[in-house]
PDB file of C-alpha atoms and ligand atoms in Angstrom:
ATOM      1  CA  MET A   1      -0.072  -0.043  -0.083  1.00  0.00           C
ATOM      2  CA  ASN A   2       0.957   3.595  -0.591  1.00  0.00           C
ATOM      3  CA  ALA A   3       2.268   5.715   2.342  1.00  0.00           C
ATOM      4  CA  LYS A   4       0.288   8.563   0.819  1.00  0.00           C
ATOM      5  CA  HIS A   5      -3.583   8.628   1.340  1.00  0.00           C
ATOM      6  CA  PRO A   6      -5.431   8.213  -1.966  1.00  0.00           C
ATOM      7  CA  ILE A   7      -7.198  11.240  -3.429  1.00  0.00           C
ATOM      8  CA  ALA A   8     -10.646  10.496  -4.769  1.00  0.00           C
ATOM      9  CA  ILE A   9     -10.625  11.028  -8.698  1.00  0.00           C
ATOM     10  CA  GLU A  10     -13.016  13.919  -9.371  1.00  0.00           C
ATOM     11  CA  ARG A  11     -16.575  13.325 -10.493  1.00  0.00           C
ATOM     12  CA  ILE A  12     -18.469  15.767 -12.754  1.00  0.00           C
ATOM     13  CA  SER A  13     -21.993  15.285 -13.819  1.00  0.00           C
ATOM     14  CA  SER A  14     -23.017  15.979 -17.516  1.00  0.00           C
ATOM     15  CA  PRO A  15     -20.400  18.607 -18.392  1.00  0.00           C
ATOM     16  CA  THR A  16     -20.360  20.101 -21.881  1.00  0.00           C
ATOM     17  CA  PRO A  17     -17.615  18.751 -24.328  1.00  0.00           C
ATOM     18  CA  ALA A  18     -15.973  22.209 -24.254  1.00  0.00           C
ATOM     19  CA  PHE A  19     -15.788  22.286 -20.323  1.00  0.00           C
ATOM     20  CA  PHE A  20     -14.359  18.758 -20.256  1.00  0.00           C
ATOM     21  CA  ARG A  21     -11.686  19.615 -22.818  1.00  0.00           C
ATOM     22  CA  GLU A  22     -10.760  22.817 -21.316  1.00  0.00           C
ATOM     23  CA  HIS A  23     -10.550  21.688 -17.642  1.00  0.00           C
ATOM     24  CA  TYR A  24      -9.516  17.968 -18.086  1.00  0.00           C
ATOM     25  CA  LEU A  25      -8.146  17.123 -21.375  1.00  0.00           C
ATOM     26  CA  GLU A  26      -5.904  20.253 -21.801  1.00  0.00           C
ATOM     27  CA  LYS A  27      -4.957  20.310 -18.146  1.00  0.00           C
ATOM     28  CA  ARG A  28      -4.156  16.474 -18.226  1.00  0.00           C
ATOM     29  CA  ARG A  29      -6.354  15.608 -15.241  1.00  0.00           C
ATOM     30  CA  PRO A  30      -8.202  12.488 -15.042  1.00  0.00           C
ATOM     31  CA  VAL A  31     -12.002  12.655 -14.154  1.00  0.00           C
ATOM     32  CA  VAL A  32     -15.135  10.454 -14.003  1.00  0.00           C
ATOM     33  CA  LEU A  33     -17.938  11.846 -16.158  1.00  0.00           C
ATOM     34  CA  THR A  34     -21.443  10.838 -15.026  1.00  0.00           C
ATOM     35  CA  GLY A  35     -24.683  11.118 -16.808  1.00  0.00           C
ATOM     36  CA  VAL A  36     -22.919  11.091 -20.216  1.00  0.00           C
ATOM     37  CA  VAL A  37     -23.022   7.317 -21.220  1.00  0.00           C
ATOM     38  CA  SER A  38     -25.462   6.145 -18.732  1.00  0.00           C
ATOM     39  CA  HIS A  39     -28.311   6.352 -21.519  1.00  0.00           C
ATOM     40  CA  TRP A  40     -26.411   3.879 -23.780  1.00  0.00           C
ATOM     41  CA  PRO A  41     -28.299   0.868 -24.694  1.00  0.00           C
ATOM     42  CA  ALA A  42     -25.142  -1.079 -23.841  1.00  0.00           C
ATOM     43  CA  VAL A  43     -25.499   0.092 -20.256  1.00  0.00           C
ATOM     44  CA  THR A  44     -29.061  -1.136 -20.015  1.00  0.00           C
ATOM     45  CA  ARG A  45     -28.827  -4.176 -22.168  1.00  0.00           C
ATOM     46  CA  TRP A  46     -25.441  -5.867 -21.986  1.00  0.00           C
ATOM     47  CA  SER A  47     -24.549  -8.710 -19.523  1.00  0.00           C
ATOM     48  CA  ALA A  48     -22.171 -11.595 -19.700  1.00  0.00           C
ATOM     49  CA  ASP A  49     -25.236 -13.832 -19.815  1.00  0.00           C
ATOM     50  CA  SER A  50     -26.590 -12.075 -22.903  1.00  0.00           C
ATOM     51  CA  PHE A  51     -23.396 -12.163 -24.702  1.00  0.00           C
ATOM     52  CA  LYS A  52     -22.982 -15.879 -23.806  1.00  0.00           C
ATOM     53  CA  GLN A  53     -26.401 -16.326 -25.415  1.00  0.00           C
ATOM     54  CA  ARG A  54     -26.214 -13.976 -28.420  1.00  0.00           C
ATOM     55  CA  PHE A  55     -22.616 -14.044 -29.382  1.00  0.00           C
ATOM     56  CA  GLY A  56     -21.279 -17.284 -27.749  1.00  0.00           C
ATOM     57  CA  ASP A  57     -20.170 -18.550 -31.213  1.00  0.00           C
ATOM     58  CA  HIS A  58     -17.974 -15.673 -31.917  1.00  0.00           C
ATOM     59  CA  ARG A  59     -14.212 -16.171 -31.528  1.00  0.00           C
ATOM     60  CA  VAL A  60     -12.305 -13.780 -29.447  1.00  0.00           C
ATOM     61  CA  VAL A  61      -8.665 -13.313 -28.366  1.00  0.00           C
ATOM     62  CA  VAL A  62      -8.394 -14.127 -24.690  1.00  0.00           C
ATOM     63  CA  GLU A  63      -5.692 -12.984 -22.186  1.00  0.00           C
ATOM     64  CA  ARG A  64      -4.494 -16.076 -20.340  1.00  0.00           C
ATOM     65  CA  SER A  65      -1.913 -16.760 -17.686  1.00  0.00           C
ATOM     66  CA  ARG A  66       0.526 -19.812 -17.331  1.00  0.00           C
ATOM     67  CA  ALA A  67       0.766 -19.321 -13.669  1.00  0.00           C
ATOM     68  CA  SER A  68      -0.848 -21.916 -11.566  1.00  0.00           C
ATOM     69  CA  VAL A  69      -0.994 -19.529  -8.664  1.00  0.00           C
ATOM     70  CA  PRO A  70      -1.794 -15.974 -10.037  1.00  0.00           C
ATOM     71  CA  SER A  71       0.769 -13.420  -9.010  1.00  0.00           C
ATOM     72  CA  ASN A  72       0.056  -9.696  -9.044  1.00  0.00           C
ATOM     73  CA  ASP A  73       3.812  -9.070  -9.259  1.00  0.00           C
ATOM     74  CA  PRO A  74       3.873  -7.258 -12.690  1.00  0.00           C
ATOM     75  CA  LEU A  75       7.103  -8.934 -14.032  1.00  0.00           C
ATOM     76  CA  GLU A  76       5.689 -12.352 -13.162  1.00  0.00           C
ATOM     77  CA  PHE A  77       2.275 -11.327 -14.587  1.00  0.00           C
ATOM     78  CA  LEU A  78       3.890 -10.270 -17.971  1.00  0.00           C
ATOM     79  CA  ARG A  79       6.093 -13.349 -18.199  1.00  0.00           C
ATOM     80  CA  ASN A  80       3.094 -15.566 -17.650  1.00  0.00           C
ATOM     81  CA  ARG A  81       0.818 -13.742 -19.886  1.00  0.00           C
ATOM     82  CA  TYR A  82      -0.179 -15.267 -23.272  1.00  0.00           C
ATOM     83  CA  TYR A  83      -3.077 -14.921 -25.729  1.00  0.00           C
ATOM     84  CA  GLU A  84      -5.376 -17.537 -27.333  1.00  0.00           C
ATOM     85  CA  GLU A  85      -8.283 -17.539 -29.547  1.00  0.00           C
ATOM     86  CA  ALA A  86     -11.477 -19.059 -28.069  1.00  0.00           C
ATOM     87  CA  ARG A  87     -15.295 -19.102 -28.412  1.00  0.00           C
ATOM     88  CA  LEU A  88     -16.736 -16.177 -26.389  1.00  0.00           C
ATOM     89  CA  GLY A  89     -19.551 -18.467 -25.030  1.00  0.00           C
ATOM     90  CA  ASP A  90     -16.966 -21.006 -23.640  1.00  0.00           C
ATOM     91  CA  THR A  91     -14.837 -18.257 -22.129  1.00  0.00           C
ATOM     92  CA  ILE A  92     -17.818 -16.719 -20.315  1.00  0.00           C
ATOM     93  CA  ALA A  93     -18.880 -20.136 -19.115  1.00  0.00           C
ATOM     94  CA  ARG A  94     -15.231 -20.765 -17.621  1.00  0.00           C
ATOM     95  CA  MET A  95     -15.287 -17.441 -16.193  1.00  0.00           C
ATOM     96  CA  MET A  96     -18.712 -17.845 -14.344  1.00  0.00           C
ATOM     97  CA  SER A  97     -17.820 -21.492 -13.239  1.00  0.00           C
ATOM     98  CA  GLY A  98     -15.772 -20.173 -10.410  1.00  0.00           C
ATOM     99  CA  GLU A  99     -13.275 -23.060 -11.168  1.00  0.00           C
ATOM    100  CA  HIS A 100     -10.387 -20.912 -12.403  1.00  0.00           C
ATOM    101  CA  PRO A 101      -8.287 -18.454 -10.625  1.00  0.00           C
ATOM    102  CA  PRO A 102      -8.676 -14.857 -11.362  1.00  0.00           C
ATOM    103  CA  GLY A 103      -6.321 -13.925 -14.317  1.00  0.00           C
ATOM    104  CA  ALA A 104      -6.912 -17.330 -16.000  1.00  0.00           C
ATOM    105  CA  TYR A 105      -9.366 -15.769 -18.581  1.00  0.00           C
ATOM    106  CA  TYR A 106      -9.772 -12.134 -19.498  1.00  0.00           C
ATOM    107  CA  VAL A 107     -11.170 -10.657 -22.687  1.00  0.00           C
ATOM    108  CA  THR A 108      -9.068  -7.657 -23.253  1.00  0.00           C
ATOM    109  CA  TYR A 109      -9.373  -4.830 -25.937  1.00  0.00           C
ATOM    110  CA  ALA A 110     -11.375  -7.462 -28.057  1.00  0.00           C
ATOM    111  CA  ASN A 111     -12.611  -6.644 -31.571  1.00  0.00           C
ATOM    112  CA  ILE A 112     -16.020  -8.274 -31.623  1.00  0.00           C
ATOM    113  CA  PHE A 113     -17.515  -5.502 -33.605  1.00  0.00           C
ATOM    114  CA  ASP A 114     -16.339  -6.752 -36.893  1.00  0.00           C
ATOM    115  CA  ALA A 115     -18.175 -10.079 -36.323  1.00  0.00           C
ATOM    116  CA  ALA A 116     -21.218  -8.291 -34.559  1.00  0.00           C
ATOM    117  CA  PRO A 117     -21.574  -4.811 -36.132  1.00  0.00           C
ATOM    118  CA  GLU A 118     -24.998  -4.553 -34.640  1.00  0.00           C
ATOM    119  CA  LEU A 119     -23.281  -3.853 -31.315  1.00  0.00           C
ATOM    120  CA  LEU A 120     -21.894  -0.642 -32.605  1.00  0.00           C
ATOM    121  CA  GLY A 121     -25.422   0.726 -32.428  1.00  0.00           C
ATOM    122  CA  ASP A 122     -25.578   0.400 -28.651  1.00  0.00           C
ATOM    123  CA  PHE A 123     -22.977   3.099 -27.815  1.00  0.00           C
ATOM    124  CA  GLU A 124     -21.209   6.272 -29.158  1.00  0.00           C
ATOM    125  CA  SER A 125     -17.614   7.182 -29.655  1.00  0.00           C
ATOM    126  CA  PRO A 126     -16.627   9.267 -26.591  1.00  0.00           C
ATOM    127  CA  PRO A 127     -13.474  10.649 -28.182  1.00  0.00           C
ATOM    128  CA  GLN A 128     -15.527  11.885 -31.102  1.00  0.00           C
ATOM    129  CA  THR A 129     -18.179  13.513 -28.903  1.00  0.00           C
ATOM    130  CA  TRP A 130     -16.100  14.829 -26.100  1.00  0.00           C
ATOM    131  CA  GLY A 131     -12.266  14.717 -26.823  1.00  0.00           C
ATOM    132  CA  ILE A 132     -11.805  15.851 -30.389  1.00  0.00           C
ATOM    133  CA  PRO A 133     -12.667  19.406 -31.190  1.00  0.00           C
ATOM    134  CA  PRO A 134     -15.770  19.545 -33.425  1.00  0.00           C
ATOM    135  CA  HIS A 135     -14.280  21.670 -35.991  1.00  0.00           C
ATOM    136  CA  TYR A 136     -11.814  18.734 -36.939  1.00  0.00           C
ATOM    137  CA  PRO A 137     -12.876  17.278 -40.342  1.00  0.00           C
ATOM    138  CA  ARG A 138     -14.672  14.115 -39.981  1.00  0.00           C
ATOM    139  CA  ALA A 139     -12.028  12.217 -41.873  1.00  0.00           C
ATOM    140  CA  LEU A 140      -9.255  13.430 -39.537  1.00  0.00           C
ATOM    141  CA  GLN A 141     -11.657  12.602 -36.370  1.00  0.00           C
ATOM    142  CA  ASP A 142     -11.704   9.142 -37.644  1.00  0.00           C
ATOM    143  CA  ARG A 143      -7.835   8.844 -38.178  1.00  0.00           C
ATOM    144  CA  LEU A 144      -7.395  10.111 -34.567  1.00  0.00           C
ATOM    145  CA  THR A 145      -9.578   7.383 -33.057  1.00  0.00           C
ATOM    146  CA  LEU A 146      -8.517   3.813 -32.527  1.00  0.00           C
ATOM    147  CA  ARG A 147     -11.318   1.189 -32.728  1.00  0.00           C
ATOM    148  CA  PRO A 148     -13.194   0.520 -29.505  1.00  0.00           C
ATOM    149  CA  GLY A 149     -12.149  -2.186 -27.313  1.00  0.00           C
ATOM    150  CA  PHE A 150     -14.286  -4.740 -25.547  1.00  0.00           C
ATOM    151  CA  TRP A 151     -13.362  -5.987 -22.149  1.00  0.00           C
ATOM    152  CA  LEU A 152     -14.866  -8.798 -20.070  1.00  0.00           C
ATOM    153  CA  GLY A 153     -13.550 -10.395 -16.995  1.00  0.00           C
ATOM    154  CA  PRO A 154     -14.348 -11.927 -13.663  1.00  0.00           C
ATOM    155  CA  ALA A 155     -13.956 -10.507 -10.170  1.00  0.00           C
ATOM    156  CA  GLY A 156     -10.425 -10.595  -8.892  1.00  0.00           C
ATOM    157  CA  THR A 157      -8.826  -9.801 -12.387  1.00  0.00           C
ATOM    158  CA  VAL A 158      -6.005  -7.286 -12.166  1.00  0.00           C
ATOM    159  CA  SER A 159      -4.379  -5.308 -14.747  1.00  0.00           C
ATOM    160  CA  ALA A 160      -0.878  -4.333 -13.480  1.00  0.00           C
ATOM    161  CA  VAL A 161       0.106  -0.695 -13.253  1.00  0.00           C
ATOM    162  CA  HIS A 162       1.032   0.820 -16.699  1.00  0.00           C
ATOM    163  CA  PHE A 163       0.373   3.749 -18.946  1.00  0.00           C
ATOM    164  CA  ASP A 164      -0.892   4.155 -22.314  1.00  0.00           C
ATOM    165  CA  ARG A 165       0.416   6.310 -25.101  1.00  0.00           C
ATOM    166  CA  GLN A 166      -2.959   7.548 -26.178  1.00  0.00           C
ATOM    167  CA  GLU A 167      -5.785   9.448 -24.368  1.00  0.00           C
ATOM    168  CA  ASN A 168      -8.262   6.872 -22.985  1.00  0.00           C
ATOM    169  CA  PHE A 169     -11.880   6.782 -22.158  1.00  0.00           C
ATOM    170  CA  ASN A 170     -13.027   3.877 -20.280  1.00  0.00           C
ATOM    171  CA  ALA A 171     -16.705   3.301 -20.066  1.00  0.00           C
ATOM    172  CA  GLN A 172     -18.102   0.933 -17.403  1.00  0.00           C
ATOM    173  CA  ILE A 173     -20.992  -1.094 -18.888  1.00  0.00           C
ATOM    174  CA  SER A 174     -21.801  -3.775 -16.067  1.00  0.00           C
ATOM    175  CA  GLY A 175     -19.990  -4.650 -12.852  1.00  0.00           C
ATOM    176  CA  ARG A 176     -17.634  -2.445 -11.063  1.00  0.00           C
ATOM    177  CA  LYS A 177     -13.884  -1.956 -11.281  1.00  0.00           C
ATOM    178  CA  LYS A 178     -11.491  -0.269  -8.747  1.00  0.00           C
ATOM    179  CA  TRP A 179      -8.984   2.151 -10.610  1.00  0.00           C
ATOM    180  CA  THR A 180      -5.851   3.499  -8.988  1.00  0.00           C
ATOM    181  CA  LEU A 181      -4.060   6.152 -10.989  1.00  0.00           C
ATOM    182  CA  TYR A 182      -0.742   7.932 -10.531  1.00  0.00           C
ATOM    183  CA  SER A 183       0.564  11.052 -12.425  1.00  0.00           C
ATOM    184  CA  PRO A 184       3.298  10.935 -14.924  1.00  0.00           C
ATOM    185  CA  GLN A 185       5.205  13.060 -12.370  1.00  0.00           C
ATOM    186  CA  ASP A 186       5.324  10.008 -10.133  1.00  0.00           C
ATOM    187  CA  SER A 187       7.022   7.971 -12.723  1.00  0.00           C
ATOM    188  CA  ARG A 188      10.422   7.959 -10.833  1.00  0.00           C
ATOM    189  CA  HIS A 189       8.446   6.512  -7.903  1.00  0.00           C
ATOM    190  CA  LEU A 190       7.007   3.815  -9.944  1.00  0.00           C
ATOM    191  CA  TYR A 191      10.644   2.962 -11.166  1.00  0.00           C
ATOM    192  CA  TYR A 192      10.118   4.004 -14.745  1.00  0.00           C
ATOM    193  CA  PRO A 193      11.740   3.274 -17.107  1.00  0.00           C
ATOM    194  CA  ALA A 194      12.131  -0.422 -15.831  1.00  0.00           C
ATOM    195  CA  LEU A 195      14.426  -1.766 -18.204  1.00  0.00           C
ATOM    196  CA  ASP A 196      13.987  -5.405 -17.136  1.00  0.00           C
ATOM    197  CA  MET A 197      10.353  -5.347 -17.909  1.00  0.00           C
ATOM    198  CA  PRO A 198       9.282  -7.053 -21.079  1.00  0.00           C
ATOM    199  CA  THR A 199       7.568  -3.643 -22.083  1.00  0.00           C
ATOM    200  CA  VAL A 200       8.647  -0.286 -20.671  1.00  0.00           C
ATOM    201  CA  ILE A 201       5.080   1.012 -20.205  1.00  0.00           C
ATOM    202  CA  PHE A 202       4.696  -1.253 -17.136  1.00  0.00           C
ATOM    203  CA  SER A 203       5.922  -0.548 -13.672  1.00  0.00           C
ATOM    204  CA  PRO A 204       7.707  -3.323 -11.753  1.00  0.00           C
ATOM    205  CA  VAL A 205       5.877  -2.434  -8.635  1.00  0.00           C
ATOM    206  CA  ASP A 206       2.974  -4.400  -7.230  1.00  0.00           C
ATOM    207  CA  ILE A 207       1.159  -1.433  -5.909  1.00  0.00           C
ATOM    208  CA  GLU A 208      -1.165  -3.642  -3.773  1.00  0.00           C
ATOM    209  CA  ALA A 209       1.716  -5.454  -1.960  1.00  0.00           C
ATOM    210  CA  PRO A 210       4.900  -3.126  -2.781  1.00  0.00           C
ATOM    211  CA  ASP A 211       8.193  -4.448  -1.583  1.00  0.00           C
ATOM    212  CA  ALA A 212       9.470  -1.501   0.363  1.00  0.00           C
ATOM    213  CA  ARG A 213      13.076  -2.790   0.274  1.00  0.00           C
ATOM    214  CA  ARG A 214      13.278  -3.063  -3.512  1.00  0.00           C
ATOM    215  CA  PHE A 215      11.080   0.000  -4.283  1.00  0.00           C
ATOM    216  CA  PRO A 216      11.537   2.509  -1.345  1.00  0.00           C
ATOM    217  CA  ARG A 217      10.563   5.485  -3.530  1.00  0.00           C
ATOM    218  CA  PHE A 218       7.157   4.118  -4.170  1.00  0.00           C
ATOM    219  CA  ALA A 219       6.110   5.439  -0.770  1.00  0.00           C
ATOM    220  CA  GLU A 220       6.219   8.892  -2.297  1.00  0.00           C
ATOM    221  CA  ALA A 221       3.790   8.147  -5.259  1.00  0.00           C
ATOM    222  CA  GLN A 222       0.406   9.926  -4.799  1.00  0.00           C
ATOM    223  CA  PRO A 223      -2.521   7.517  -5.766  1.00  0.00           C
ATOM    224  CA  TYR A 224      -5.811   8.678  -7.096  1.00  0.00           C
ATOM    225  CA  GLU A 225      -8.727   6.258  -6.700  1.00  0.00           C
ATOM    226  CA  THR A 226     -12.217   5.469  -7.924  1.00  0.00           C
ATOM    227  CA  ILE A 227     -14.701   2.667  -8.061  1.00  0.00           C
ATOM    228  CA  LEU A 228     -16.082   2.935 -11.555  1.00  0.00           C
ATOM    229  CA  GLU A 229     -19.896   2.128 -11.664  1.00  0.00           C
ATOM    230  CA  PRO A 230     -22.022   1.050 -14.654  1.00  0.00           C
ATOM    231  CA  GLY A 231     -22.920   3.963 -16.711  1.00  0.00           C
ATOM    232  CA  GLU A 232     -19.823   6.077 -15.758  1.00  0.00           C
ATOM    233  CA  LEU A 233     -16.983   7.201 -18.067  1.00  0.00           C
ATOM    234  CA  LEU A 234     -13.305   7.514 -16.821  1.00  0.00           C
ATOM    235  CA  PHE A 235     -10.816   9.746 -18.675  1.00  0.00           C
ATOM    236  CA  ILE A 236      -7.194   8.770 -18.400  1.00  0.00           C
ATOM    237  CA  PRO A 237      -4.785  11.147 -19.866  1.00  0.00           C
ATOM    238  CA  ALA A 238      -2.144   9.839 -21.897  1.00  0.00           C
ATOM    239  CA  GLY A 239       1.015   8.790 -19.833  1.00  0.00           C
ATOM    240  CA  TRP A 240      -1.183   8.427 -16.523  1.00  0.00           C
ATOM    241  CA  TRP A 241      -0.266   5.306 -14.742  1.00  0.00           C
ATOM    242  CA  HIS A 242      -3.313   2.914 -14.002  1.00  0.00           C
ATOM    243  CA  HIS A 243      -3.794  -0.214 -12.109  1.00  0.00           C
ATOM    244  CA  VAL A 244      -7.356  -1.898 -12.362  1.00  0.00           C
ATOM    245  CA  ARG A 245      -9.032  -4.436 -10.125  1.00  0.00           C
ATOM    246  CA  THR A 246     -12.292  -6.019 -11.304  1.00  0.00           C
ATOM    247  CA  LEU A 247     -14.633  -6.308  -8.253  1.00  0.00           C
ATOM    248  CA  GLU A 248     -17.507  -8.056 -10.100  1.00  0.00           C
ATOM    249  CA  LEU A 249     -17.990  -9.716 -13.344  1.00  0.00           C
ATOM    250  CA  SER A 250     -17.407  -6.774 -15.695  1.00  0.00           C
ATOM    251  CA  ILE A 251     -17.962  -5.592 -19.171  1.00  0.00           C
ATOM    252  CA  SER A 252     -16.252  -2.329 -20.227  1.00  0.00           C
ATOM    253  CA  LEU A 253     -15.472  -0.434 -23.409  1.00  0.00           C
ATOM    254  CA  ASN A 254     -12.461   1.695 -24.014  1.00  0.00           C
ATOM    255  CA  PHE A 255     -11.640   4.082 -26.545  1.00  0.00           C
ATOM    256  CA  TRP A 256      -8.086   5.454 -27.348  1.00  0.00           C
ATOM    257  CA  TRP A 257      -7.408   8.629 -29.319  1.00  0.00           C
ATOM    258  CA  TRP A 258      -4.493  10.644 -30.274  1.00  0.00           C
ATOM    259  CA  THR A 259      -3.866  14.351 -29.373  1.00  0.00           C
ATOM    260  CA  LEU A 260      -0.592  16.248 -29.523  1.00  0.00           C
ATOM    261  CA  ALA A 261       0.045  15.528 -25.800  1.00  0.00           C
ATOM    262  CA  SER A 262      -0.295  11.871 -26.471  1.00  0.00           C
ATOM    263  CA  VAL A 263       2.257  11.992 -29.308  1.00  0.00           C
ATOM    264  CA  GLY A 264       4.663  13.493 -26.773  1.00  0.00           C
ATOM    265  CA  THR A 265       4.149  10.579 -24.386  1.00  0.00           C
ATOM    266  CA  THR A 266       4.789   8.103 -27.418  1.00  0.00           C
ATOM    267  CA  ALA A 267       7.975  10.057 -28.155  1.00  0.00           C
ATOM    268  CA  ARG A 268       9.245   9.535 -24.636  1.00  0.00           C
ATOM    269  CA  VAL A 269       8.305   5.764 -24.624  1.00  0.00           C
ATOM    270  CA  ASN A 270      10.044   5.203 -27.986  1.00  0.00           C
ATOM    271  CA  TYR A 271      13.308   6.951 -26.529  1.00  0.00           C
ATOM    272  CA  HIS A 272      13.273   4.505 -23.683  1.00  0.00           C
ATOM    273  CA  PHE A 273      12.498   1.551 -25.795  1.00  0.00           C
ATOM    274  CA  ALA A 274      15.553   2.541 -27.916  1.00  0.00           C
ATOM    275  CA  ARG A 275      17.728   2.983 -24.886  1.00  0.00           C
ATOM    276  CA  LYS A 276      16.613  -0.465 -23.694  1.00  0.00           C
ATOM    277  CA  GLN A 277      17.478  -2.093 -26.995  1.00  0.00           C
ATOM    278  CA  LEU A 278      20.786  -0.303 -26.963  1.00  0.00           C
ATOM    279  CA  LEU A 279      21.606  -1.330 -23.478  1.00  0.00           C
ATOM    280  CA  ARG A 280      20.634  -4.983 -24.324  1.00  0.00           C
ATOM    281  CA  ILE A 281      23.069  -4.938 -27.359  1.00  0.00           C
ATOM    282  CA  LEU A 282      25.792  -3.455 -25.201  1.00  0.00           C
ATOM    283  CA  GLY A 283      25.087  -6.260 -22.530  1.00  0.00           C
ATOM    284  CA  ARG A 284      24.241  -3.796 -20.059  1.00  0.00           C
ATOM    285  CA  GLN A 285      20.650  -4.198 -19.473  1.00  0.00           C
ATOM    286  CA  GLY A 286      19.584  -2.832 -16.132  1.00  0.00           C
ATOM    287  CA  ALA A 287      22.953  -1.934 -15.068  1.00  0.00           C
ATOM    288  CA  THR A 288      22.287   1.892 -15.701  1.00  0.00           C
ATOM    289  CA  ALA A 289      18.468   1.776 -15.127  1.00  0.00           C
ATOM    290  CA  ALA A 290      18.745   3.773 -11.802  1.00  0.00           C
ATOM    291  CA  SER A 291      20.538   6.497 -13.582  1.00  0.00           C
ATOM    292  CA  MET A 292      18.229   6.859 -16.353  1.00  0.00           C
ATOM    293  CA  PRO A 293      16.519  10.166 -16.761  1.00  0.00           C
ATOM    294  CA  VAL A 294      12.739   9.984 -16.214  1.00  0.00           C
ATOM    295  CA  GLY A 295      10.641  10.344 -19.257  1.00  0.00           C
TER     296      GLY A 295
HETATM  297  O1  LIG B 301      -9.652  -2.667 -17.191  1.00  0.00           O
HETATM  298  C1  LIG B 301      -8.590  -3.141 -17.263  1.00  0.00           C
HETATM  299  O2  LIG B 301      -8.400  -4.253 -16.751  1.00  0.00           O
HETATM  300  C2  LIG B 301      -7.541  -2.382 -17.872  1.00  0.00           C
HETATM  301  C3  LIG B 301      -7.909  -1.326 -18.701  1.00  0.00           C
HETATM  302  C4  LIG B 301      -6.858  -0.675 -19.318  1.00  0.00           C
HETATM  303  O3  LIG B 301      -5.622  -0.696 -19.117  1.00  0.00           O
HETATM  304  C5  LIG B 301      -7.145   0.510 -20.331  1.00  0.00           C
HETATM  305  O4  LIG B 301      -8.250   0.849 -20.568  1.00  0.00           O
HETATM  306  O5  LIG B 301      -6.034   1.057 -20.797  1.00  0.00           O
END
């Protein structure tokens, strides 16, 4: 646990898109928007049961773990993670059986919309409504927006702390998730860049059970927390660290999009990635990690 008391992520109700952009997107502050996606048919209609019945034959890519005992240690988590394709119906049945440890099956950023395009009518694109200035031409808006991602996982599933290169809206459709965020200014306290991690966007710190001897600086990190309820939309600025614990069988949708700020985040990640490769070539991986500048 952090030494610092968590700050609750702000919640604002039904803001205008211009207000959101000025006070949160441009100021790089996370926020929960209420009353903006709660009317989506997805929120009132979608459930794991209904997906099992209606879309059970669709094939999705499922995140799996090789670990017999699940570990929340990020390095272990990444080493044990693999992906396989499976029927959505079988995957949901396994999640609901209670016979598998959390982390055994997690549908992450799946694209079920090509196979079931009718689902696209059940929600809107928050980046295009809230994030991208309305005067941008439609073709540019489309290019700045990545395809929506469908997430479905059982209680106890954990996404280890990492950050994304793009701006992110995460809409909770059913079930609840606990989110813990840290500002990019805390990157040093999260031991970024960790050159021994398989991917530099992950921190090596298990924020729920930190090893104070290995990661003493983590005590300085300031957590921001919220429990995201169905019908709520969380904005995570590019570069903000996030850790997610699923509290109940959950469906969510996420929407990444590009801004100038997110291109800056990408440039820093690429810089560290290049240094990591160079250190590997020189056989000095990890040796100079502590003296690396923070991106
Ligand atoms: O919900 C999760 O488990 C992780 C979500 C996430 O990392 C994201 O939306 O970027």
